[in-house]
Amino acid sequence: MKSIKLIALDMDGTLLNRDLEVSRANREAIHLAQQKGVHVVLSTGRFIASTREYARSLRLTSYLVTSNGAEVWDASGKLWHRRALSSELVEWMYRMGEQYRTRVWGATAERVWDGGAIPGSVHDHKWLKFGFDTEKDDVRNTIWKKLVETGELEVSNSTPTNIEVNAKGVSKAAALETVCRQLNFSMDDVLAVGDSLNDVAMIRSAGIGVAMGNAQERVREAADWVTVTNEEDGVATAIHRWVLGTR
């Protein structure tokens, strides 16, 4: 069995169940992995504040990858890495959201913004991530195509109905490579687990990439192995299979 030194876990749809809780089985598996000296890193599209709350509840002592890799934090709360979007591109995306009448949202270095008028000027903020959400497939596909055509953005999703946008070069995989350099690990030492398109890069880059049983099809295709769903303790199953060797 491959020796895993770091476990990278997506949160929503992966570590968390539908009630946004970490199950007892997942908690116990994470604790056992940490007892073996394995680093456990939350690698999420979430903003740092909510990510840190879960990290504390799990007593994690390693790095946090947030906003799809736009930021990397250490356990002490120190910011190690940040890469923001161009405010000009954010303004363009905001106008596109108005044009197509979609819900738009974003995360700045200071706060999460969920639709409505942008507080102050768009240029007053460091934008980590911008997003669109629509049930209309044709609108979503059109927006996706326009975003990709800029050649200046990373485009992914965290649910089938949304679009998540980061600066070019930003991904969970790139952020995990930064973490691995700090720890003197390689990506071959990593077990990465996720369910959505913003997880594909880290799943492909990791030594072992695991898709959740509830993952989108493209994520399952990218993975080395598919575990059970987030409602069935899929993270615990993967940790026991690939790290603890107990299943």
XYZ file of N, CA and C in Angstrom:
741
model
N 0.842 -1.198 0.000
C 0.000 0.000 0.000
C 0.874 1.244 0.000
N 0.519 2.221 -0.839
C 1.265 3.476 -0.935
C 1.284 4.180 0.418
N 2.426 4.745 0.786
C 2.544 5.460 2.055
C 2.013 6.881 1.892
N 0.927 7.181 2.565
C 0.301 8.503 2.484
C 0.755 9.359 3.666
N 1.215 10.566 3.358
C 1.671 11.497 4.395
C 0.709 12.658 4.608
N -0.178 12.886 3.634
C -1.104 14.018 3.728
C -2.438 13.635 3.104
N -3.514 13.931 3.809
C -4.871 13.712 3.315
C -5.491 15.073 3.042
N -5.918 15.310 1.805
C -6.579 16.561 1.425
C -8.067 16.288 1.249
N -8.884 16.971 2.036
C -10.314 16.707 2.048
C -11.122 17.926 1.623
N -11.907 17.764 0.575
C -12.953 18.732 0.278
C -13.970 18.671 1.416
N -14.763 19.718 1.555
C -15.725 19.746 2.655
C -17.153 19.447 2.194
N -17.790 20.395 1.513
C -19.194 20.218 1.128
C -19.343 19.101 0.101
N -20.215 18.142 0.423
C -20.417 17.000 -0.458
C -19.391 15.907 -0.284
N -18.424 16.143 0.611
C -17.345 15.168 0.821
C -17.208 14.847 2.308
N -16.549 15.703 3.046
C -16.393 15.492 4.491
C -17.707 15.702 5.232
N -18.504 16.661 4.772
C -19.740 17.024 5.466
C -20.940 16.291 4.883
N -21.889 15.952 5.747
C -23.133 15.350 5.269
C -24.118 16.451 4.881
N -25.347 16.067 4.569
C -26.314 17.066 4.090
C -26.659 18.093 5.164
N -26.433 17.753 6.425
C -26.668 18.695 7.524
C -25.432 19.523 7.850
N -24.416 19.433 6.997
C -23.151 20.169 7.155
C -22.429 19.782 8.442
N -22.539 18.501 8.778
C -21.877 17.963 9.963
C -20.818 16.942 9.555
N -19.825 16.764 10.436
C -18.820 15.711 10.263
C -19.271 14.522 11.097
N -19.483 13.395 10.461
C -19.982 12.221 11.178
C -18.952 11.684 12.167
N -19.433 10.893 13.096
C -18.526 10.284 14.076
C -17.489 9.408 13.385
N -17.908 8.638 12.387
C -16.970 7.755 11.679
C -15.876 8.561 10.991
N -16.249 9.667 10.353
C -15.243 10.509 9.700
C -14.289 11.123 10.719
N -14.837 11.588 11.841
C -13.992 12.165 12.894
C -12.984 11.138 13.416
N -13.465 9.941 13.663
C -12.593 8.905 14.220
C -11.494 8.525 13.235
N -11.833 8.421 11.963
C -10.826 8.067 10.955
C -9.768 9.160 10.840
N -10.196 10.413 10.858
C -9.250 11.530 10.805
C -8.336 11.504 12.022
N -8.902 11.260 13.180
C -8.103 11.205 14.412
C -7.063 10.086 14.344
N -7.464 8.926 13.849
C -6.531 7.802 13.735
C -5.410 8.114 12.747
N -5.756 8.784 11.655
C -4.725 9.169 10.678
C -3.729 10.139 11.302
N -4.233 11.097 12.065
C -3.340 12.057 12.720
C -2.442 11.365 13.745
N -2.976 10.359 14.411
C -2.156 9.605 15.368
C -0.992 8.905 14.679
N -1.166 8.592 13.398
C -0.085 7.976 12.611
C 0.905 9.012 12.078
N 0.643 10.284 12.368
C 1.524 11.343 11.889
C 1.156 11.886 10.526
N -0.013 11.524 10.028
C -0.464 11.994 8.718
C -1.081 13.387 8.860
N -0.697 14.296 7.980
C -1.294 15.632 7.950
C -2.676 15.545 7.318
N -3.644 16.228 7.922
C -4.987 16.302 7.355
C -5.271 17.764 7.022
N -5.509 18.026 5.738
C -5.674 19.388 5.226
C -7.073 19.541 4.639
N -7.844 20.486 5.155
C -9.114 20.816 4.522
C -8.814 21.620 3.269
N -9.336 21.159 2.144
C -9.070 21.787 0.843
C -10.418 22.097 0.210
N -10.839 23.341 0.306
C -12.241 23.679 0.108
C -12.437 24.959 -0.695
N -13.635 25.105 -1.211
C -14.013 26.366 -1.830
C -14.485 27.387 -0.820
N -14.621 26.956 0.427
C -15.135 27.845 1.469
C -14.148 28.951 1.842
N -14.704 29.996 2.439
C -13.943 31.106 2.994
C -13.246 30.636 4.272
N -12.197 31.325 4.679
C -11.384 30.885 5.811
C -12.172 30.791 7.119
N -13.108 31.702 7.376
C -13.780 31.723 8.678
C -14.505 30.416 8.968
N -15.341 29.954 8.043
C -16.081 28.717 8.296
C -15.166 27.506 8.240
N -14.145 27.549 7.396
C -13.189 26.439 7.326
C -12.465 26.275 8.650
N -12.055 27.384 9.226
C -11.310 27.339 10.485
C -12.158 26.761 11.615
N -13.460 27.044 11.612
C -14.340 26.493 12.645
C -14.324 24.968 12.613
N -14.436 24.401 11.424
C -14.408 22.943 11.307
C -13.032 22.395 11.672
N -11.980 23.074 11.261
C -10.621 22.616 11.585
C -10.420 22.552 13.090
N -10.918 23.559 13.791
C -10.793 23.564 15.251
C -11.588 22.432 15.876
N -12.802 22.202 15.369
C -13.630 21.141 15.948
C -13.010 19.764 15.726
N -12.220 19.632 14.647
C -11.546 18.365 14.351
C -10.147 18.295 14.952
N -9.728 19.388 15.585
C -8.389 19.491 16.185
C -7.286 19.261 15.151
N -7.485 19.844 13.984
C -6.473 19.730 12.934
C -5.309 20.667 13.229
N -4.124 20.235 12.864
C -2.916 21.005 13.181
C -2.083 21.309 11.941
N -2.659 21.111 10.762
C -1.913 21.344 9.531
C -2.480 22.554 8.793
N -2.190 22.651 7.522
C -2.573 23.803 6.712
C -4.042 23.748 6.306
N -4.570 24.898 5.867
C -5.917 25.003 5.327
C -5.837 25.623 3.940
N -6.469 24.967 2.978
C -6.554 25.485 1.611
C -7.984 25.975 1.414
N -8.150 27.278 1.144
C -9.485 27.858 1.076
C -9.720 28.573 -0.257
N -10.999 28.872 -0.514
C -11.410 29.579 -1.742
C -10.836 28.921 -2.996
N -10.895 27.576 -3.019
C -10.420 26.772 -4.162
C -8.918 26.879 -4.396
N -8.181 27.273 -3.363
C -6.734 27.381 -3.514
C -6.236 28.803 -3.642
N -7.145 29.779 -3.597
C -6.722 31.181 -3.663
C -5.948 31.580 -2.413
N -6.185 30.865 -1.312
C -5.447 31.130 -0.075
C -4.961 29.827 0.550
N -3.811 29.915 1.213
C -3.285 28.828 2.040
C -2.936 29.427 3.397
N -3.449 28.805 4.454
C -3.223 29.260 5.827
C -2.540 28.160 6.621
N -1.739 28.553 7.624
C -1.196 27.525 8.511
C -2.062 27.429 9.761
N -1.750 26.465 10.617
C -2.591 26.190 11.781
C -2.621 27.344 12.773
N -1.606 28.181 12.763
C -1.556 29.317 13.692
C -2.394 30.492 13.209
N -2.926 30.397 11.989
C -3.710 31.489 11.438
C -2.929 32.416 10.539
N -1.689 32.054 10.244
C -0.861 32.878 9.362
C -1.199 32.584 7.903
N -1.364 33.645 7.116
C -1.604 33.500 5.683
C -0.280 33.241 4.977
N -0.207 32.114 4.262
C 1.015 31.731 3.553
C 0.977 32.122 2.084
N -0.207 32.143 1.529
C -0.313 32.347 0.073
C -1.668 32.950 -0.245
N -1.688 33.911 -1.158
C -2.967 34.458 -1.634
C -2.803 34.872 -3.093
N -3.799 34.525 -3.900
C -3.814 34.982 -5.293
C -5.221 35.441 -5.639
N -5.357 36.726 -5.913
C -6.668 37.333 -6.111
C -7.007 37.485 -7.589
N -8.296 37.640 -7.847
C -8.803 37.946 -9.178
C -8.567 39.416 -9.512
N -8.452 39.714 -10.778
C -8.443 41.099 -11.241
C -9.811 41.728 -10.967
N -9.832 42.899 -10.350
C -11.111 43.557 -10.068
C -11.827 43.953 -11.359
N -11.068 44.204 -12.425
C -11.693 44.511 -13.711
C -12.483 43.310 -14.229
N -11.914 42.112 -14.062
C -12.629 40.909 -14.484
C -13.839 40.651 -13.594
N -13.717 40.939 -12.311
C -14.862 40.782 -11.410
C -15.993 41.719 -11.830
N -15.666 42.946 -12.166
C -16.687 43.892 -12.620
C -17.362 43.381 -13.892
N -16.582 42.842 -14.818
C -17.133 42.275 -16.050
C -18.061 41.100 -15.742
N -17.658 40.231 -14.810
C -18.492 39.087 -14.453
C -19.775 39.533 -13.770
N -19.684 40.541 -12.932
C -20.876 41.074 -12.268
C -21.881 41.573 -13.308
N -21.397 42.297 -14.306
C -22.280 42.803 -15.363
C -22.871 41.650 -16.176
N -22.086 40.605 -16.375
C -22.599 39.448 -17.107
C -23.711 38.767 -16.307
N -23.556 38.696 -15.002
C -24.614 38.156 -14.165
C -25.898 38.950 -14.298
N -25.769 40.277 -14.356
C -26.947 41.123 -14.572
C -27.564 40.854 -15.938
N -26.714 40.723 -16.943
C -27.195 40.496 -18.307
C -28.022 39.218 -18.404
N -27.544 38.149 -17.750
C -28.222 36.855 -17.843
C -29.158 36.588 -16.664
N -29.302 37.577 -15.788
C -30.226 37.494 -14.650
C -29.985 36.257 -13.795
N -28.723 36.035 -13.490
C -28.360 34.912 -12.624
C -27.964 35.426 -11.245
N -28.071 34.565 -10.282
C -27.538 34.887 -8.956
C -26.017 34.919 -9.042
N -25.414 35.944 -8.470
C -23.957 36.038 -8.418
C -23.520 36.212 -6.973
N -22.300 35.839 -6.686
C -21.768 35.905 -5.323
C -20.252 35.895 -5.402
N -19.609 36.103 -4.286
C -18.151 36.094 -4.300
C -17.564 36.092 -2.911
N -16.263 35.924 -2.869
C -15.520 35.990 -1.609
C -14.359 36.948 -1.802
N -14.270 37.927 -0.918
C -13.122 38.815 -0.897
C -12.215 38.383 0.247
N -11.108 39.055 0.411
C -10.208 38.724 1.513
C -10.842 39.032 2.862
N -11.903 39.855 2.860
C -12.516 40.269 4.121
C -13.822 39.558 4.446
N -14.566 39.155 3.425
C -15.919 38.659 3.690
C -16.457 37.880 2.496
N -17.566 37.179 2.760
C -18.325 36.534 1.687
C -19.462 37.474 1.304
N -19.625 37.689 0.012
C -20.683 38.563 -0.507
C -21.642 37.701 -1.309
N -22.945 37.791 -0.985
C -23.936 36.911 -1.604
C -24.990 37.722 -2.340
N -24.628 38.208 -3.514
C -25.579 38.882 -4.373
C -25.892 40.310 -3.963
N -26.770 40.943 -4.747
C -27.102 42.334 -4.505
C -25.987 43.248 -4.973
N -26.074 44.497 -4.569
C -25.066 45.472 -4.967
C -23.744 45.170 -4.278
N -22.655 45.303 -5.012
C -21.330 45.119 -4.424
C -21.081 46.235 -3.422
N -20.672 45.907 -2.196
C -20.426 46.957 -1.200
C -19.266 47.854 -1.622
N -19.541 49.159 -1.759
C -18.500 50.073 -2.199
C -18.160 49.834 -3.660
N -16.947 50.142 -4.023
C -16.475 49.904 -5.388
C -15.890 48.507 -5.505
N -16.116 47.865 -6.650
C -15.530 46.543 -6.879
C -14.015 46.593 -6.739
N -13.428 47.744 -7.035
C -11.973 47.880 -7.008
C -11.423 48.090 -5.595
N -12.324 48.206 -4.607
C -11.890 48.390 -3.219
C -11.538 47.071 -2.543
N -11.793 45.952 -3.206
C -11.683 44.647 -2.562
C -10.673 43.740 -3.265
N -10.109 42.801 -2.487
C -9.300 41.724 -3.052
C -10.221 40.523 -3.231
N -10.554 40.222 -4.470
C -11.514 39.165 -4.777
C -10.798 37.826 -4.920
N -11.175 36.882 -4.067
C -10.573 35.550 -4.105
C -11.320 34.627 -5.062
N -12.634 34.814 -5.127
C -13.470 33.911 -5.914
C -14.739 34.642 -6.311
N -15.278 34.294 -7.480
C -16.551 34.861 -7.932
C -17.397 33.711 -8.450
N -18.722 33.821 -8.275
C -19.561 32.708 -8.688
C -20.889 33.108 -9.298
N -21.435 32.174 -10.057
C -22.762 32.293 -10.656
C -23.560 31.061 -10.241
N -24.889 31.208 -10.174
C -25.739 30.056 -9.877
C -27.033 30.180 -10.667
N -27.325 29.169 -11.472
C -28.567 29.154 -12.238
C -28.970 27.718 -12.535
N -30.265 27.479 -12.497
C -30.804 26.164 -12.855
C -30.893 25.990 -14.371
N -30.733 27.080 -15.121
C -30.885 27.038 -16.578
C -29.585 26.575 -17.235
N -29.611 25.372 -17.794
C -28.398 24.794 -18.382
C -27.844 25.650 -19.513
N -28.729 26.191 -20.362
C -28.244 26.967 -21.503
C -27.542 28.245 -21.053
N -28.094 28.907 -20.049
C -27.470 30.126 -19.524
C -26.135 29.794 -18.869
N -26.130 28.744 -18.066
C -24.893 28.347 -17.379
C -23.808 27.982 -18.390
N -24.173 27.246 -19.424
C -23.191 26.847 -20.437
C -22.657 28.050 -21.210
N -23.520 29.013 -21.492
C -23.089 30.224 -22.201
C -22.103 31.021 -21.357
N -22.431 31.200 -20.085
C -21.534 31.941 -19.187
C -20.206 31.209 -19.056
N -20.265 29.904 -18.879
C -19.040 29.097 -18.745
C -18.128 29.311 -19.955
N -18.723 29.249 -21.145
C -17.940 29.412 -22.372
C -17.283 30.786 -22.426
N -18.015 31.831 -22.081
C -17.460 33.186 -22.097
C -16.309 33.322 -21.104
N -16.442 32.708 -19.948
C -15.386 32.763 -18.933
C -14.115 32.075 -19.428
N -14.282 30.891 -19.987
C -13.128 30.129 -20.480
C -12.438 30.872 -21.618
N -13.226 31.505 -22.464
C -12.668 32.193 -23.634
C -11.750 33.353 -23.271
N -11.852 33.890 -22.054
C -10.945 34.978 -21.659
C -9.502 34.503 -21.586
N -9.307 33.217 -21.265
C -7.966 32.687 -21.079
C -7.290 33.199 -19.826
N -8.034 33.908 -18.975
C -7.455 34.535 -17.788
C -8.052 34.014 -16.490
N -8.873 32.974 -16.589
C -9.618 32.525 -15.419
C -9.584 31.005 -15.289
N -9.683 30.532 -14.041
C -9.911 29.113 -13.761
C -11.395 28.954 -13.477
N -12.049 28.045 -14.190
C -13.496 27.883 -14.093
C -13.812 26.465 -13.633
N -14.626 26.354 -12.580
C -14.986 25.039 -12.047
C -16.377 25.144 -11.428
N -16.747 24.154 -10.636
C -17.996 24.254 -9.882
C -17.872 23.498 -8.573
N -18.829 23.754 -7.679
C -18.913 22.980 -6.440
C -20.268 22.304 -6.310
N -21.192 22.626 -7.226
C -22.469 21.920 -7.378
C -22.792 21.917 -8.872
N -23.679 21.043 -9.318
C -23.994 21.000 -10.750
C -24.621 22.279 -11.292
N -25.180 23.136 -10.432
C -25.860 24.337 -10.929
C -25.039 25.611 -10.783
N -23.832 25.534 -10.224
C -23.080 26.776 -10.058
C -21.822 26.808 -10.919
N -21.210 27.977 -10.966
C -19.916 28.183 -11.614
C -19.039 28.909 -10.616
N -17.824 28.422 -10.402
C -16.884 29.082 -9.503
C -15.674 29.542 -10.309
N -15.267 30.781 -10.089
C -14.216 31.395 -10.894
C -13.091 31.900 -9.996
N -11.877 31.519 -10.349
C -10.673 31.986 -9.652
C -9.687 32.563 -10.655
N -8.659 33.202 -10.142
C -7.601 33.718 -11.007
C -6.898 32.571 -11.725
N -6.374 32.854 -12.903
C -5.645 31.848 -13.672
C -4.524 31.250 -12.831
N -4.430 29.925 -12.843
C -3.390 29.240 -12.086
C -3.796 28.831 -10.690
N -4.956 29.312 -10.232
C -5.435 28.959 -8.893
C -6.210 27.648 -8.953
N -5.845 26.717 -8.102
C -6.586 25.467 -7.959
C -6.215 24.852 -6.625
N -7.026 23.915 -6.183
C -6.678 23.186 -4.967
C -5.372 22.421 -5.167
N -5.153 21.917 -6.370
C -3.917 21.174 -6.648
C -2.696 22.068 -6.494
N -2.741 23.269 -7.085
C -1.602 24.186 -6.990
C -1.336 24.575 -5.545
N -2.406 24.802 -4.775
C -2.237 25.154 -3.364
C -1.637 23.995 -2.575
N -2.080 22.782 -2.879
C -1.521 21.616 -2.185
C -0.052 21.410 -2.533
N 0.330 21.752 -3.742
C 1.754 21.693 -4.097
C 2.560 22.664 -3.240
N 1.989 23.838 -2.958
C 2.628 24.804 -2.059
C 2.783 24.211 -0.665
N 1.731 23.566 -0.176
C 1.788 22.921 1.139
C 2.838 21.818 1.152
N 2.849 21.002 0.124
C 3.817 19.903 0.063
C 5.254 20.416 0.072
N 5.502 21.516 -0.609
C 6.858 22.088 -0.583
C 7.244 22.509 0.827
N 6.302 23.079 1.561
C 6.582 23.496 2.937
C 6.906 22.296 3.828
N 6.268 21.171 3.555
C 6.433 19.973 4.381
C 7.488 19.013 3.839
N 8.066 19.367 2.692
C 9.042 18.491 2.025
C 8.409 17.162 1.616
N 7.158 17.232 1.175
C 6.450 16.081 0.620
C 6.352 16.273 -0.892
N 5.918 15.205 -1.576
C 5.542 15.333 -2.985
C 4.051 15.052 -3.109
N 3.465 15.408 -4.246
C 2.046 15.134 -4.449
C 1.771 13.636 -4.493
N 2.798 12.847 -4.732
C 2.623 11.397 -4.714
C 2.333 10.888 -3.304
N 2.624 11.714 -2.293
C 2.379 11.350 -0.896
C 0.969 11.711 -0.439
N 0.155 12.235 -1.355
C -1.146 12.807 -0.995
C -2.304 11.892 -1.383
N -3.267 11.778 -0.474
C -4.584 11.203 -0.758
C -5.554 12.374 -0.832
N -6.208 12.571 -1.967
C -7.152 13.681 -2.142
C -8.545 13.128 -2.379
N -9.535 13.715 -1.698
C -10.911 13.224 -1.778
C -11.848 14.390 -2.092
N -12.726 14.214 -3.093
C -13.656 15.282 -3.441
C -14.826 14.798 -4.268
N -15.716 15.746 -4.596
C -16.947 15.372 -5.305
C -17.290 16.257 -6.495
N -16.633 17.422 -6.642
C -17.049 18.380 -7.669
C -15.901 18.769 -8.592
N -16.203 19.590 -9.598
C -15.190 19.938 -10.594
C -14.030 20.726 -10.000
N -14.267 21.456 -8.905
C -13.145 22.159 -8.280
C -12.203 21.210 -7.541
N -12.531 19.920 -7.532
C -11.667 18.899 -6.923
C -10.882 18.091 -7.955
N -11.225 18.235 -9.223
C -10.635 17.369 -10.250
C -9.120 17.502 -10.306
N -8.612 18.725 -10.288
C -7.158 18.921 -10.413
C -6.407 18.247 -9.280
N -6.895 18.377 -8.044
C -6.161 17.757 -6.929
C -6.306 16.238 -6.959
N -7.446 15.747 -7.418
C -7.635 14.302 -7.521
C -6.690 13.713 -8.567
N -6.520 14.422 -9.673
C -5.599 13.950 -10.711
C -4.142 14.059 -10.274
N -3.811 15.095 -9.506
C -2.418 15.350 -9.127
C -1.947 14.498 -7.962
N -2.872 14.038 -7.139
C -2.509 13.303 -5.928
C -2.020 11.900 -6.251
N -1.236 11.350 -5.334
C -0.799 9.967 -5.472
C -1.978 9.026 -5.556
N -2.993 9.300 -4.736
C -4.256 8.569 -4.799
C -5.382 9.590 -4.819
N -6.161 9.589 -5.887
C -7.302 10.491 -6.013
C -8.591 9.719 -5.848
N -9.414 10.169 -4.916
C -10.654 9.457 -4.589
C -11.859 10.352 -4.862
N -12.827 9.817 -5.575
C -14.099 10.506 -5.794
C -15.137 9.944 -4.836
N -15.995 10.817 -4.362
C -17.101 10.371 -3.529
C -18.127 9.612 -4.364
N -18.897 8.761 -3.707
C -19.953 8.040 -4.408
C -21.001 8.963 -4.990
N -21.131 10.151 -4.427
C -22.075 11.162 -4.908
C -21.420 12.172 -5.845
N -20.191 11.906 -6.279
C -19.447 12.867 -7.105
C -20.049 13.007 -8.499
N -19.798 14.171 -9.107
C -20.160 14.379 -10.503
C -19.354 13.411 -11.380
N -19.910 13.071 -12.537
C -19.325 12.030 -13.377
C -17.888 12.340 -13.782
N -17.598 13.586 -14.127
C -16.230 13.938 -14.528
C -15.238 13.738 -13.384
N -15.696 13.891 -12.168
C -14.828 13.672 -11.004
C -14.562 12.184 -10.838
N -15.588 11.389 -10.984
C -15.429 9.936 -10.887
C -14.465 9.419 -11.953
N -14.565 9.988 -13.149
C -13.681 9.565 -14.239
C -12.225 9.927 -13.960
N -11.996 11.013 -13.220
C -10.633 11.467 -12.928
C -9.977 10.689 -11.791
N -10.775 9.980 -11.014
C -10.288 9.366 -9.777
C -9.646 8.000 -9.995
N -8.788 7.633 -9.045
C -8.223 6.284 -9.008
C -9.192 5.298 -8.376
N -10.069 5.832 -7.530
C -10.958 4.965 -6.752
C -12.185 5.769 -6.365
N -13.321 5.098 -6.258
C -14.566 5.756 -5.850
C -15.021 5.156 -4.535
N -15.228 6.008 -3.544
C -15.701 5.567 -2.244
C -17.226 5.662 -2.201
N -17.821 5.461 -1.048
C -19.270 5.602 -0.905
C -19.603 7.086 -0.721
N -20.866 7.407 -0.546
C -21.295 8.805 -0.536
C -20.960 9.514 0.777
N -21.181 10.833 0.754
C -20.944 11.623 1.969
C -21.965 11.322 3.054
N -23.079 10.706 2.702
C -24.058 10.295 3.712
C -23.715 8.923 4.296
N -22.736 8.252 3.699
C -22.345 6.905 4.140
C -20.906 6.880 4.664
N -20.392 8.027 5.094
C -19.034 8.127 5.659
C -17.964 7.760 4.640
N -18.116 8.303 3.426
C -17.160 7.992 2.363
C -15.734 8.393 2.672
N -15.552 9.475 3.423
C -14.196 9.891 3.801
C -13.567 8.852 4.721
N -14.316 8.402 5.712
C -13.795 7.379 6.624
C -13.431 6.111 5.864
N -14.275 5.705 4.934
C -13.998 4.507 4.137
C -12.692 4.654 3.371
N -12.476 5.820 2.772
C -11.244 6.054 2.009
C -10.015 6.066 2.907
N -10.125 6.696 4.069
C -8.981 6.749 4.990
C -8.639 5.355 5.492
N -9.646 4.581 5.853
C -9.379 3.208 6.315
C -8.761 2.374 5.191
N -9.211 2.570 3.972
C -8.713 1.769 2.844
C -7.288 2.142 2.457
N -6.986 3.447 2.370
C -5.732 3.887 1.778
C -4.687 4.376 2.773
N -5.089 4.653 3.997
C -4.133 5.183 4.983
C -3.945 4.230 6.153
N -5.045 3.746 6.688
C -4.973 2.895 7.875
C -4.850 1.417 7.533
N -5.261 1.041 6.319
C -5.155 -0.352 5.898
C -6.027 -1.291 6.686
N -7.184 -0.782 7.129
C -8.043 -1.590 7.994
C -9.320 -2.050 7.307
N -9.476 -1.716 6.005
C -10.669 -2.187 5.273
C -10.279 -2.596 3.865
